Amino acid sequence: MNVEKVILPPAMLGMLGGGQLGRFFVIAAHEMGYKVTVLDPDQNSPAGKIADVHLCAVFDNVDALNTLASTCDAISTEFENVPATTLETLANTTIVRPSAASVAIAQHRVSEKNFLQNAGLPVAPFVVINITQDLPEDISDIYPAILKVARFGYDGKGQARVKSNLEAQQAFTQFKGEECVLEKMLKLDYEVSVVLARDVDGNIAAFPTAENSHLNGILDVTIVPARDVTTHNVFINQQAQTLAARLAETLNYVGVLGVEFFICNGELLVNEIAPRTHNSGHYTIDACVTNQFEQQVRVMTGLPLGDARLHSNVVMVNLLGDIWQNNIEPAWNLALSNPKLKMHLYRKHEARAGRKMGHFTVIGEHKDEILADAMKVRNQLGVDT
Ligand code: ADP
Ligand code: MG
């Protein structure tokens, strides 16, 4: 039984990272009556701007960590690459969820893949690359492949598609000989993800399986419910839920977890895990009883998990900096005049190509209709043109 006491409002909660995930966390925590301190080195960080306290410092700044530990009753992260030592240090004096150990596994592609394989979870064929000689010869059936740096990759950054040993060597040199994994390029049927929360007692609340499509390695559109197909008489969406829960249990994970899957020849493979709220879970803000950020607050504070039920069909579209051509604001009036559309802009200081600036969802009863609506607005805003 959980004997720890519940942290109630108006306690101060700490968030490592001040991006959009942190910003939505601040909004959820504020709605529930909590205060938030955000640690982020960017003085213009979207979450820092609306937090009660913004500690503008790097993630291993000793003074900032001391302040966090002494003023916050519980701390979490929105930034996958926060040093594991930072989480360990904070955990000496305050509640930190997820644990440093879980984050350490997810932030390194080699330990992540080893963990997944040891847990009996299927992954794409891969080879660990430390030196050029580790790169397989041309005859290997791993090609065409994707070389991915083991650390600090996100949104398709730190990845190169390669067709031969020579191309792989060139990419490896470009990545400055950093440890990498070389992964077989799979022909994907489609991709799905599961975002779940697991509390300190081991209870799990999983959001419905989401179907994701990517553009240039960056999430573009999420559709929920995902299409569903059977393999071996089991529906893919249920299999994804089962695998995600198994994964969280094996990790003894406490917090919100995002699990990305590939579906390849009708089989589910785990692509990667994120020890935090996830872009593909943004639909929960508008379409679920509890959203992923409130769930993060609940796990941190020891409150029971909220109802993860979907109350509407939903389509989410990411808005990247590319649509701010020549620094001109996109035609928001078109999007905002749709009564089923919910706009979320992150107030980032500067629009850059490939940078996540916002997203919108369209919610409603009829899946085909909302998908058509969302795609229409997506085009009107100039995505993919
Ligand atoms: P990131 O950390 O940038 O999200 P991912 O490894 O998830 O990196 O890759 C981003 C996207 O690139 C995936 O969602 C998928 O669309 C595509 N991708 C990555 N690896 C493979 C692969 N082995 N085969 C086919 N597509 C892939
Ligand atoms: Mg990914």
mmCIF file of N, CA and C in Angstrom, residues 219-342:
data_model
loop_
_atom_site.group_PDB
_atom_site.id
_atom_site.type_symbol
_atom_site.label_atom_id
_atom_site.label_comp_id
_atom_site.label_asym_id
_atom_site.label_seq_id
_atom_site.Cartn_x
_atom_site.Cartn_y
_atom_site.Cartn_z
ATOM 1 N N LEU A 219 6.699 14.159 -36.351
ATOM 2 C CA LEU A 219 5.269 13.861 -36.290
ATOM 3 C C LEU A 219 4.489 14.942 -37.031
ATOM 4 N N ASP A 220 3.549 14.500 -37.854
ATOM 5 C CA ASP A 220 2.755 15.431 -38.654
ATOM 6 C C ASP A 220 1.282 15.367 -38.209
ATOM 7 N N VAL A 221 0.701 14.172 -38.287
ATOM 8 C CA VAL A 221 -0.726 14.011 -37.988
ATOM 9 C C VAL A 221 -0.937 12.822 -37.058
ATOM 10 N N THR A 222 -1.810 12.998 -36.064
ATOM 11 C CA THR A 222 -2.224 11.899 -35.185
ATOM 12 C C THR A 222 -3.722 11.722 -35.302
ATOM 13 N N ILE A 223 -4.148 10.474 -35.482
ATOM 14 C CA ILE A 223 -5.576 10.161 -35.602
ATOM 15 C C ILE A 223 -5.966 9.190 -34.490
ATOM 16 N N VAL A 224 -7.041 9.525 -33.773
ATOM 17 C CA VAL A 224 -7.508 8.656 -32.691
ATOM 18 C C VAL A 224 -9.020 8.535 -32.763
ATOM 19 N N PRO A 225 -9.586 7.335 -32.713
ATOM 20 C CA PRO A 225 -8.898 6.056 -32.593
ATOM 21 C C PRO A 225 -8.077 5.721 -33.830
ATOM 22 N N ALA A 226 -7.009 4.958 -33.626
ATOM 23 C CA ALA A 226 -6.210 4.475 -34.745
ATOM 24 C C ALA A 226 -7.021 3.455 -35.537
ATOM 25 N N ARG A 227 -6.678 3.310 -36.807
ATOM 26 C CA ARG A 227 -7.301 2.207 -37.554
ATOM 27 C C ARG A 227 -6.926 0.917 -36.809
ATOM 28 N N ASP A 228 -7.706 -0.108 -36.982
ATOM 29 C CA ASP A 228 -7.391 -1.331 -36.236
ATOM 30 C C ASP A 228 -7.380 -2.515 -37.190
ATOM 31 N N VAL A 229 -6.355 -3.331 -37.118
ATOM 32 C CA VAL A 229 -6.279 -4.538 -37.939
ATOM 33 C C VAL A 229 -5.912 -5.695 -37.023
ATOM 34 N N THR A 230 -6.245 -6.906 -37.460
ATOM 35 C CA THR A 230 -5.878 -8.050 -36.620
ATOM 36 C C THR A 230 -4.642 -8.733 -37.155
ATOM 37 N N THR A 231 -3.796 -9.163 -36.235
ATOM 38 C CA THR A 231 -2.749 -10.113 -36.600
ATOM 39 C C THR A 231 -2.817 -11.211 -35.558
ATOM 40 N N HIS A 232 -2.732 -12.444 -36.010
ATOM 41 C CA HIS A 232 -2.849 -13.604 -35.126
ATOM 42 C C HIS A 232 -4.091 -13.482 -34.249
ATOM 43 N N ASN A 233 -5.162 -13.005 -34.856
ATOM 44 C CA ASN A 233 -6.440 -12.864 -34.162
ATOM 45 C C ASN A 233 -6.434 -11.869 -33.006
ATOM 46 N N VAL A 234 -5.413 -11.050 -32.916
ATOM 47 C CA VAL A 234 -5.421 -10.006 -31.879
ATOM 48 C C VAL A 234 -5.390 -8.659 -32.596
ATOM 49 N N PHE A 235 -6.188 -7.742 -32.107
ATOM 50 C CA PHE A 235 -6.195 -6.420 -32.722
ATOM 51 C C PHE A 235 -4.922 -5.663 -32.363
ATOM 52 N N ILE A 236 -4.370 -4.969 -33.368
ATOM 53 C CA ILE A 236 -3.118 -4.223 -33.181
ATOM 54 C C ILE A 236 -3.213 -3.221 -32.036
ATOM 55 N N ASN A 237 -4.347 -2.504 -31.961
ATOM 56 C CA ASN A 237 -4.456 -1.461 -30.941
ATOM 57 C C ASN A 237 -4.372 -2.048 -29.535
ATOM 58 N N GLN A 238 -4.982 -3.207 -29.356
ATOM 59 C CA GLN A 238 -4.926 -3.856 -28.051
ATOM 60 C C GLN A 238 -3.514 -4.388 -27.783
ATOM 61 N N GLN A 239 -2.902 -4.963 -28.831
ATOM 62 C CA GLN A 239 -1.512 -5.451 -28.663
ATOM 63 C C GLN A 239 -0.582 -4.326 -28.235
ATOM 64 N N ALA A 240 -0.762 -3.152 -28.843
ATOM 65 C CA ALA A 240 0.104 -2.019 -28.509
ATOM 66 C C ALA A 240 -0.090 -1.631 -27.046
ATOM 67 N N GLN A 241 -1.348 -1.662 -26.591
ATOM 68 C CA GLN A 241 -1.636 -1.339 -25.191
ATOM 69 C C GLN A 241 -0.965 -2.345 -24.249
ATOM 70 N N THR A 242 -1.060 -3.614 -24.626
ATOM 71 C CA THR A 242 -0.497 -4.665 -23.783
ATOM 72 C C THR A 242 1.023 -4.541 -23.713
ATOM 73 N N LEU A 243 1.649 -4.323 -24.878
ATOM 74 C CA LEU A 243 3.121 -4.202 -24.902
ATOM 75 C C LEU A 243 3.578 -2.972 -24.126
ATOM 76 N N ALA A 244 2.864 -1.859 -24.275
ATOM 77 C CA ALA A 244 3.260 -0.636 -23.574
ATOM 78 C C ALA A 244 3.167 -0.836 -22.059
ATOM 79 N N ALA A 245 2.112 -1.505 -21.626
ATOM 80 C CA ALA A 245 1.946 -1.751 -20.184
ATOM 81 C C ALA A 245 3.043 -2.682 -19.676
ATOM 82 N N ARG A 246 3.347 -3.713 -20.465
ATOM 83 C CA ARG A 246 4.404 -4.654 -20.067
ATOM 84 C C ARG A 246 5.732 -3.916 -19.927
ATOM 85 N N LEU A 247 5.984 -3.056 -20.894
ATOM 86 C CA LEU A 247 7.215 -2.275 -20.901
ATOM 87 C C LEU A 247 7.316 -1.400 -19.635
ATOM 88 N N ALA A 248 6.221 -0.719 -19.306
ATOM 89 C CA ALA A 248 6.224 0.163 -18.130
ATOM 90 C C ALA A 248 6.438 -0.641 -16.857
ATOM 91 N N GLU A 249 5.819 -1.827 -16.804
ATOM 92 C CA GLU A 249 5.973 -2.666 -15.613
ATOM 93 C C GLU A 249 7.402 -3.178 -15.495
ATOM 94 N N THR A 250 7.978 -3.616 -16.617
ATOM 95 C CA THR A 250 9.347 -4.143 -16.585
ATOM 96 C C THR A 250 10.328 -3.068 -16.129
ATOM 97 N N LEU A 251 10.060 -1.827 -16.555
ATOM 98 C CA LEU A 251 10.933 -0.703 -16.163
ATOM 99 C C LEU A 251 10.665 -0.259 -14.729
ATOM 100 N N ASN A 252 9.592 -0.779 -14.136
ATOM 101 C CA ASN A 252 9.083 -0.266 -12.861
ATOM 102 C C ASN A 252 8.917 1.255 -12.955
ATOM 103 N N TYR A 253 8.350 1.655 -14.062
ATOM 104 C CA TYR A 253 8.256 3.068 -14.425
ATOM 105 C C TYR A 253 7.193 3.780 -13.587
ATOM 106 N N VAL A 254 7.519 4.963 -13.132
ATOM 107 C CA VAL A 254 6.526 5.802 -12.438
ATOM 108 C C VAL A 254 6.511 7.160 -13.124
ATOM 109 N N GLY A 255 5.403 7.463 -13.804
ATOM 110 C CA GLY A 255 5.322 8.724 -14.543
ATOM 111 C C GLY A 255 4.504 8.532 -15.805
ATOM 112 N N VAL A 256 4.597 9.505 -16.703
ATOM 113 C CA VAL A 256 3.941 9.393 -18.009
ATOM 114 C C VAL A 256 4.986 8.901 -19.013
ATOM 115 N N LEU A 257 4.578 7.943 -19.821
ATOM 116 C CA LEU A 257 5.505 7.285 -20.748
ATOM 117 C C LEU A 257 4.894 7.261 -22.149
ATOM 118 N N GLY A 258 5.698 7.611 -23.148
ATOM 119 C CA GLY A 258 5.250 7.498 -24.535
ATOM 120 C C GLY A 258 5.970 6.336 -25.192
ATOM 121 N N VAL A 259 5.216 5.472 -25.875
ATOM 122 C CA VAL A 259 5.827 4.328 -26.555
ATOM 123 C C VAL A 259 5.455 4.394 -28.034
ATOM 124 N N GLU A 260 6.468 4.477 -28.893
ATOM 125 C CA GLU A 260 6.237 4.553 -30.347
ATOM 126 C C GLU A 260 6.418 3.172 -30.964
ATOM 127 N N PHE A 261 5.480 2.811 -31.829
ATOM 128 C CA PHE A 261 5.531 1.496 -32.488
ATOM 129 C C PHE A 261 5.558 1.646 -34.004
ATOM 130 N N PHE A 262 6.223 0.699 -34.636
ATOM 131 C CA PHE A 262 6.100 0.495 -36.074
ATOM 132 C C PHE A 262 5.168 -0.691 -36.290
ATOM 133 N N ILE A 263 4.409 -0.645 -37.372
ATOM 134 C CA ILE A 263 3.704 -1.851 -37.806
ATOM 135 C C ILE A 263 4.282 -2.212 -39.166
ATOM 136 N N CYS A 264 4.864 -3.401 -39.192
ATOM 137 C CA CYS A 264 5.623 -3.828 -40.365
ATOM 138 C C CYS A 264 5.197 -5.253 -40.678
ATOM 139 N N ASN A 265 4.673 -5.486 -41.877
ATOM 140 C CA ASN A 265 4.119 -6.801 -42.237
ATOM 141 C C ASN A 265 3.126 -7.295 -41.194
ATOM 142 N N GLY A 266 2.328 -6.377 -40.693
ATOM 143 C CA GLY A 266 1.289 -6.750 -39.732
ATOM 144 C C GLY A 266 1.797 -7.005 -38.328
ATOM 145 N N GLU A 267 3.121 -6.846 -38.098
ATOM 146 C CA GLU A 267 3.680 -7.104 -36.765
ATOM 147 C C GLU A 267 4.024 -5.782 -36.094
ATOM 148 N N LEU A 268 3.816 -5.750 -34.773
ATOM 149 C CA LEU A 268 4.203 -4.562 -34.007
ATOM 150 C C LEU A 268 5.668 -4.648 -33.589
ATOM 151 N N LEU A 269 6.402 -3.579 -33.792
ATOM 152 C CA LEU A 269 7.772 -3.473 -33.283
ATOM 153 C C LEU A 269 7.826 -2.218 -32.436
ATOM 154 N N VAL A 270 8.596 -2.235 -31.344
ATOM 155 C CA VAL A 270 8.745 -1.002 -30.569
ATOM 156 C C VAL A 270 9.821 -0.164 -31.239
ATOM 157 N N ASN A 271 9.492 1.078 -31.592
ATOM 158 C CA ASN A 271 10.482 1.983 -32.176
ATOM 159 C C ASN A 271 11.305 2.610 -31.060
ATOM 160 N N GLU A 272 10.673 3.432 -30.239
ATOM 161 C CA GLU A 272 11.411 4.041 -29.129
ATOM 162 C C GLU A 272 10.452 4.423 -28.028
ATOM 163 N N ILE A 273 11.039 4.740 -26.853
ATOM 164 C CA ILE A 273 10.216 5.144 -25.723
ATOM 165 C C ILE A 273 10.642 6.537 -25.271
ATOM 166 N N ALA A 274 9.692 7.278 -24.746
ATOM 167 C CA ALA A 274 9.977 8.630 -24.259
ATOM 168 C C ALA A 274 9.533 8.714 -22.802
ATOM 169 N N PRO A 275 10.454 9.081 -21.894
ATOM 170 C CA PRO A 275 10.134 9.060 -20.455
ATOM 171 C C PRO A 275 9.435 10.341 -20.024
ATOM 172 N N ARG A 276 8.355 10.672 -20.690
ATOM 173 C CA ARG A 276 7.705 11.980 -20.498
ATOM 174 C C ARG A 276 6.399 11.987 -21.283
ATOM 175 N N THR A 277 5.706 13.119 -21.194
ATOM 176 C CA THR A 277 4.552 13.316 -22.067
ATOM 177 C C THR A 277 5.057 13.342 -23.509
ATOM 178 N N HIS A 278 4.117 13.119 -24.450
ATOM 179 C CA HIS A 278 4.557 12.868 -25.823
ATOM 180 C C HIS A 278 3.693 13.666 -26.796
ATOM 181 N N ASN A 279 4.313 14.136 -27.851
ATOM 182 C CA ASN A 279 3.615 14.908 -28.888
ATOM 183 C C ASN A 279 2.370 14.162 -29.405
ATOM 184 N N SER A 280 2.485 12.851 -29.553
ATOM 185 C CA SER A 280 1.343 12.099 -30.078
ATOM 186 C C SER A 280 0.228 11.982 -29.042
ATOM 187 N N GLY A 281 0.475 12.497 -27.825
ATOM 188 C CA GLY A 281 -0.563 12.493 -26.792
ATOM 189 C C GLY A 281 -1.219 13.850 -26.627
ATOM 190 N N HIS A 282 -0.894 14.793 -27.502
ATOM 191 C CA HIS A 282 -1.510 16.125 -27.383
ATOM 192 C C HIS A 282 -3.019 16.087 -27.603
ATOM 193 N N TYR A 283 -3.472 15.093 -28.355
ATOM 194 C CA TYR A 283 -4.914 14.981 -28.589
ATOM 195 C C TYR A 283 -5.686 14.823 -27.278
ATOM 196 N N THR A 284 -5.008 14.326 -26.231
ATOM 197 C CA THR A 284 -5.713 14.070 -24.957
ATOM 198 C C THR A 284 -6.222 15.367 -24.332
ATOM 199 N N ILE A 285 -5.587 16.505 -24.675
ATOM 200 C CA ILE A 285 -6.016 17.790 -24.090
ATOM 201 C C ILE A 285 -7.476 18.064 -24.460
ATOM 202 N N ASP A 286 -7.815 17.810 -25.702
ATOM 203 C CA ASP A 286 -9.165 18.171 -26.161
ATOM 204 C C ASP A 286 -10.134 16.992 -26.237
ATOM 205 N N ALA A 287 -9.606 15.776 -26.204
ATOM 206 C CA ALA A 287 -10.490 14.643 -26.510
ATOM 207 C C ALA A 287 -10.582 13.590 -25.412
ATOM 208 N N CYS A 288 -9.885 13.795 -24.284
ATOM 209 C CA CYS A 288 -9.955 12.800 -23.207
ATOM 210 C C CYS A 288 -10.456 13.446 -21.913
ATOM 211 N N VAL A 289 -10.990 12.627 -21.038
ATOM 212 C CA VAL A 289 -11.503 13.137 -19.761
ATOM 213 C C VAL A 289 -10.361 13.775 -18.967
ATOM 214 N N THR A 290 -9.208 13.100 -18.939
ATOM 215 C CA THR A 290 -8.009 13.628 -18.287
ATOM 216 C C THR A 290 -6.949 13.733 -19.368
ATOM 217 N N ASN A 291 -6.153 14.784 -19.365
ATOM 218 C CA ASN A 291 -5.121 14.834 -20.400
ATOM 219 C C ASN A 291 -3.778 14.362 -19.852
ATOM 220 N N GLN A 292 -2.823 14.155 -20.763
ATOM 221 C CA GLN A 292 -1.547 13.562 -20.345
ATOM 222 C C GLN A 292 -0.785 14.446 -19.354
ATOM 223 N N PHE A 293 -1.021 15.754 -19.373
ATOM 224 C CA PHE A 293 -0.281 16.656 -18.478
ATOM 225 C C PHE A 293 -0.884 16.635 -17.068
ATOM 226 N N GLU A 294 -2.206 16.563 -17.006
ATOM 227 C CA GLU A 294 -2.829 16.395 -15.690
ATOM 228 C C GLU A 294 -2.385 15.060 -15.093
ATOM 229 N N GLN A 295 -2.293 14.055 -15.941
ATOM 230 C CA GLN A 295 -1.855 12.735 -15.469
ATOM 231 C C GLN A 295 -0.439 12.826 -14.892
ATOM 232 N N GLN A 296 0.407 13.632 -15.526
ATOM 233 C CA GLN A 296 1.775 13.836 -15.031
ATOM 234 C C GLN A 296 1.727 14.482 -13.634
ATOM 235 N N VAL A 297 0.879 15.488 -13.475
ATOM 236 C CA VAL A 297 0.712 16.122 -12.160
ATOM 237 C C VAL A 297 0.254 15.075 -11.148
ATOM 238 N N ARG A 298 -0.710 14.269 -11.544
ATOM 239 C CA ARG A 298 -1.285 13.288 -10.625
ATOM 240 C C ARG A 298 -0.243 12.262 -10.166
ATOM 241 N N VAL A 299 0.586 11.788 -11.101
ATOM 242 C CA VAL A 299 1.608 10.807 -10.703
ATOM 243 C C VAL A 299 2.609 11.446 -9.743
ATOM 244 N N MET A 300 3.025 12.684 -10.044
ATOM 245 C CA MET A 300 4.015 13.356 -9.199
ATOM 246 C C MET A 300 3.506 13.573 -7.784
ATOM 247 N N THR A 301 2.225 13.919 -7.683
ATOM 248 C CA THR A 301 1.694 14.332 -6.391
ATOM 249 C C THR A 301 1.106 13.168 -5.600
ATOM 250 N N GLY A 302 1.069 11.985 -6.220
ATOM 251 C CA GLY A 302 0.525 10.827 -5.515
ATOM 252 C C GLY A 302 -0.998 10.785 -5.536
ATOM 253 N N LEU A 303 -1.620 11.606 -6.378
ATOM 254 C CA LEU A 303 -3.078 11.531 -6.546
ATOM 255 C C LEU A 303 -3.418 10.302 -7.395
ATOM 256 N N PRO A 304 -4.616 9.763 -7.259
ATOM 257 C CA PRO A 304 -4.995 8.651 -8.147
ATOM 258 C C PRO A 304 -5.012 9.114 -9.603
ATOM 259 N N LEU A 305 -4.744 8.212 -10.529
ATOM 260 C CA LEU A 305 -4.749 8.571 -11.948
ATOM 261 C C LEU A 305 -6.149 8.957 -12.391
ATOM 262 N N GLY A 306 -6.221 9.908 -13.309
ATOM 263 C CA GLY A 306 -7.522 10.321 -13.837
ATOM 264 C C GLY A 306 -8.003 9.364 -14.911
ATOM 265 N N ASP A 307 -9.270 9.524 -15.275
ATOM 266 C CA ASP A 307 -9.905 8.697 -16.307
ATOM 267 C C ASP A 307 -9.287 9.040 -17.670
ATOM 268 N N ALA A 308 -8.738 8.045 -18.335
ATOM 269 C CA ALA A 308 -8.046 8.291 -19.607
ATOM 270 C C ALA A 308 -8.984 8.128 -20.816
ATOM 271 N N ARG A 309 -10.258 8.052 -20.557
ATOM 272 C CA ARG A 309 -11.225 7.754 -21.620
ATOM 273 C C ARG A 309 -11.301 8.855 -22.682
ATOM 274 N N LEU A 310 -11.412 8.396 -23.927
ATOM 275 C CA LEU A 310 -11.593 9.295 -25.074
ATOM 276 C C LEU A 310 -13.080 9.654 -25.160
ATOM 277 N N HIS A 311 -13.394 10.967 -25.204
ATOM 278 C CA HIS A 311 -14.814 11.310 -25.318
ATOM 279 C C HIS A 311 -15.209 11.780 -26.714
ATOM 280 N N SER A 312 -14.220 11.961 -27.611
ATOM 281 C CA SER A 312 -14.537 12.344 -28.991
ATOM 282 C C SER A 312 -13.491 11.744 -29.910
ATOM 283 N N ASN A 313 -13.861 11.492 -31.136
ATOM 284 C CA ASN A 313 -12.841 11.191 -32.134
ATOM 285 C C ASN A 313 -12.038 12.457 -32.372
ATOM 286 N N VAL A 314 -10.782 12.292 -32.732
ATOM 287 C CA VAL A 314 -9.925 13.467 -32.819
ATOM 288 C C VAL A 314 -8.829 13.281 -33.866
ATOM 289 N N VAL A 315 -8.462 14.382 -34.500
ATOM 290 C CA VAL A 315 -7.302 14.417 -35.394
ATOM 291 C C VAL A 315 -6.430 15.583 -34.951
ATOM 292 N N MET A 316 -5.139 15.338 -34.753
ATOM 293 C CA MET A 316 -4.224 16.396 -34.364
ATOM 294 C C MET A 316 -3.234 16.664 -35.494
ATOM 295 N N VAL A 317 -2.976 17.923 -35.745
ATOM 296 C CA VAL A 317 -2.005 18.305 -36.780
ATOM 297 C C VAL A 317 -0.941 19.199 -36.149
ATOM 298 N N ASN A 318 0.327 18.846 -36.339
ATOM 299 C CA ASN A 318 1.429 19.668 -35.834
ATOM 300 C C ASN A 318 1.672 20.860 -36.747
ATOM 301 N N LEU A 319 2.030 21.981 -36.148
ATOM 302 C CA LEU A 319 2.366 23.178 -36.933
ATOM 303 C C LEU A 319 3.830 23.514 -36.700
ATOM 304 N N LEU A 320 4.616 23.378 -37.748
ATOM 305 C CA LEU A 320 6.059 23.639 -37.642
ATOM 306 C C LEU A 320 6.379 25.047 -38.130
ATOM 307 N N GLY A 321 7.562 25.501 -37.789
ATOM 308 C CA GLY A 321 7.988 26.855 -38.152
ATOM 309 C C GLY A 321 7.982 27.133 -39.645
ATOM 310 N N ASP A 322 7.987 26.050 -40.441
ATOM 311 C CA ASP A 322 8.018 26.209 -41.904
ATOM 312 C C ASP A 322 6.859 27.055 -42.441
ATOM 313 N N ILE A 323 5.734 27.071 -41.715
ATOM 314 C CA ILE A 323 4.571 27.785 -42.264
ATOM 315 C C ILE A 323 4.593 29.288 -41.953
ATOM 316 N N TRP A 324 5.627 29.733 -41.246
ATOM 317 C CA TRP A 324 5.804 31.166 -41.024
ATOM 318 C C TRP A 324 6.760 31.706 -42.090
ATOM 319 N N GLN A 325 6.374 31.565 -43.356
ATOM 320 C CA GLN A 325 7.307 31.968 -44.402
ATOM 321 C C GLN A 325 7.546 33.458 -44.363
ATOM 322 N N ASN A 326 8.814 33.843 -44.489
ATOM 323 C CA ASN A 326 9.205 35.261 -44.445
ATOM 324 C C ASN A 326 8.675 35.965 -43.203
ATOM 325 N N ASN A 327 8.574 35.205 -42.110
ATOM 326 C CA ASN A 327 8.135 35.780 -40.840
ATOM 327 C C ASN A 327 6.714 36.325 -40.844
ATOM 328 N N ILE A 328 5.916 35.850 -41.811
ATOM 329 C CA ILE A 328 4.511 36.305 -41.855
ATOM 330 C C ILE A 328 3.649 35.274 -41.132
ATOM 331 N N GLU A 329 2.758 35.745 -40.276
ATOM 332 C CA GLU A 329 1.884 34.828 -39.542
ATOM 333 C C GLU A 329 0.984 34.065 -40.518
ATOM 334 N N PRO A 330 0.800 32.772 -40.297
ATOM 335 C CA PRO A 330 -0.133 32.002 -41.133
ATOM 336 C C PRO A 330 -1.564 32.557 -41.018
ATOM 337 N N ALA A 331 -2.412 32.121 -41.932
ATOM 338 C CA ALA A 331 -3.790 32.662 -41.998
ATOM 339 C C ALA A 331 -4.658 32.025 -40.908
ATOM 340 N N TRP A 332 -4.477 32.486 -39.674
ATOM 341 C CA TRP A 332 -5.161 31.870 -38.529
ATOM 342 C C TRP A 332 -6.686 31.979 -38.637
ATOM 343 N N ASN A 333 -7.175 33.047 -39.270
ATOM 344 C CA ASN A 333 -8.629 33.242 -39.318
ATOM 345 C C ASN A 333 -9.341 32.039 -39.933
ATOM 346 N N LEU A 334 -8.717 31.417 -40.947
ATOM 347 C CA LEU A 334 -9.337 30.259 -41.595
ATOM 348 C C LEU A 334 -9.488 29.115 -40.597
ATOM 349 N N ALA A 335 -8.420 28.861 -39.861
ATOM 350 C CA ALA A 335 -8.455 27.753 -38.900
ATOM 351 C C ALA A 335 -9.405 28.064 -37.750
ATOM 352 N N LEU A 336 -9.314 29.281 -37.238
ATOM 353 C CA LEU A 336 -10.066 29.611 -36.022
ATOM 354 C C LEU A 336 -11.562 29.760 -36.265
ATOM 355 N N SER A 337 -11.963 29.839 -37.529
ATOM 356 C CA SER A 337 -13.402 29.959 -37.778
ATOM 357 C C SER A 337 -14.094 28.598 -37.812
ATOM 358 N N ASN A 338 -13.342 27.522 -37.667
ATOM 359 C CA ASN A 338 -13.961 26.194 -37.614
ATOM 360 C C ASN A 338 -14.339 25.873 -36.159
ATOM 361 N N PRO A 339 -15.628 25.690 -35.886
ATOM 362 C CA PRO A 339 -16.061 25.512 -34.489
ATOM 363 C C PRO A 339 -15.592 24.206 -33.845
ATOM 364 N N LYS A 340 -15.154 23.253 -34.662
ATOM 365 C CA LYS A 340 -14.699 21.984 -34.080
ATOM 366 C C LYS A 340 -13.191 21.975 -33.869
ATOM 367 N N LEU A 341 -12.556 23.107 -34.187
ATOM 368 C CA LEU A 341 -11.090 23.137 -34.138
ATOM 369 C C LEU A 341 -10.590 23.809 -32.864
ATOM 370 N N LYS A 342 -9.589 23.184 -32.243
ATOM 371 C CA LYS A 342 -8.941 23.742 -31.049
ATOM 372 C C LYS A 342 -7.507 24.092 -31.410
#
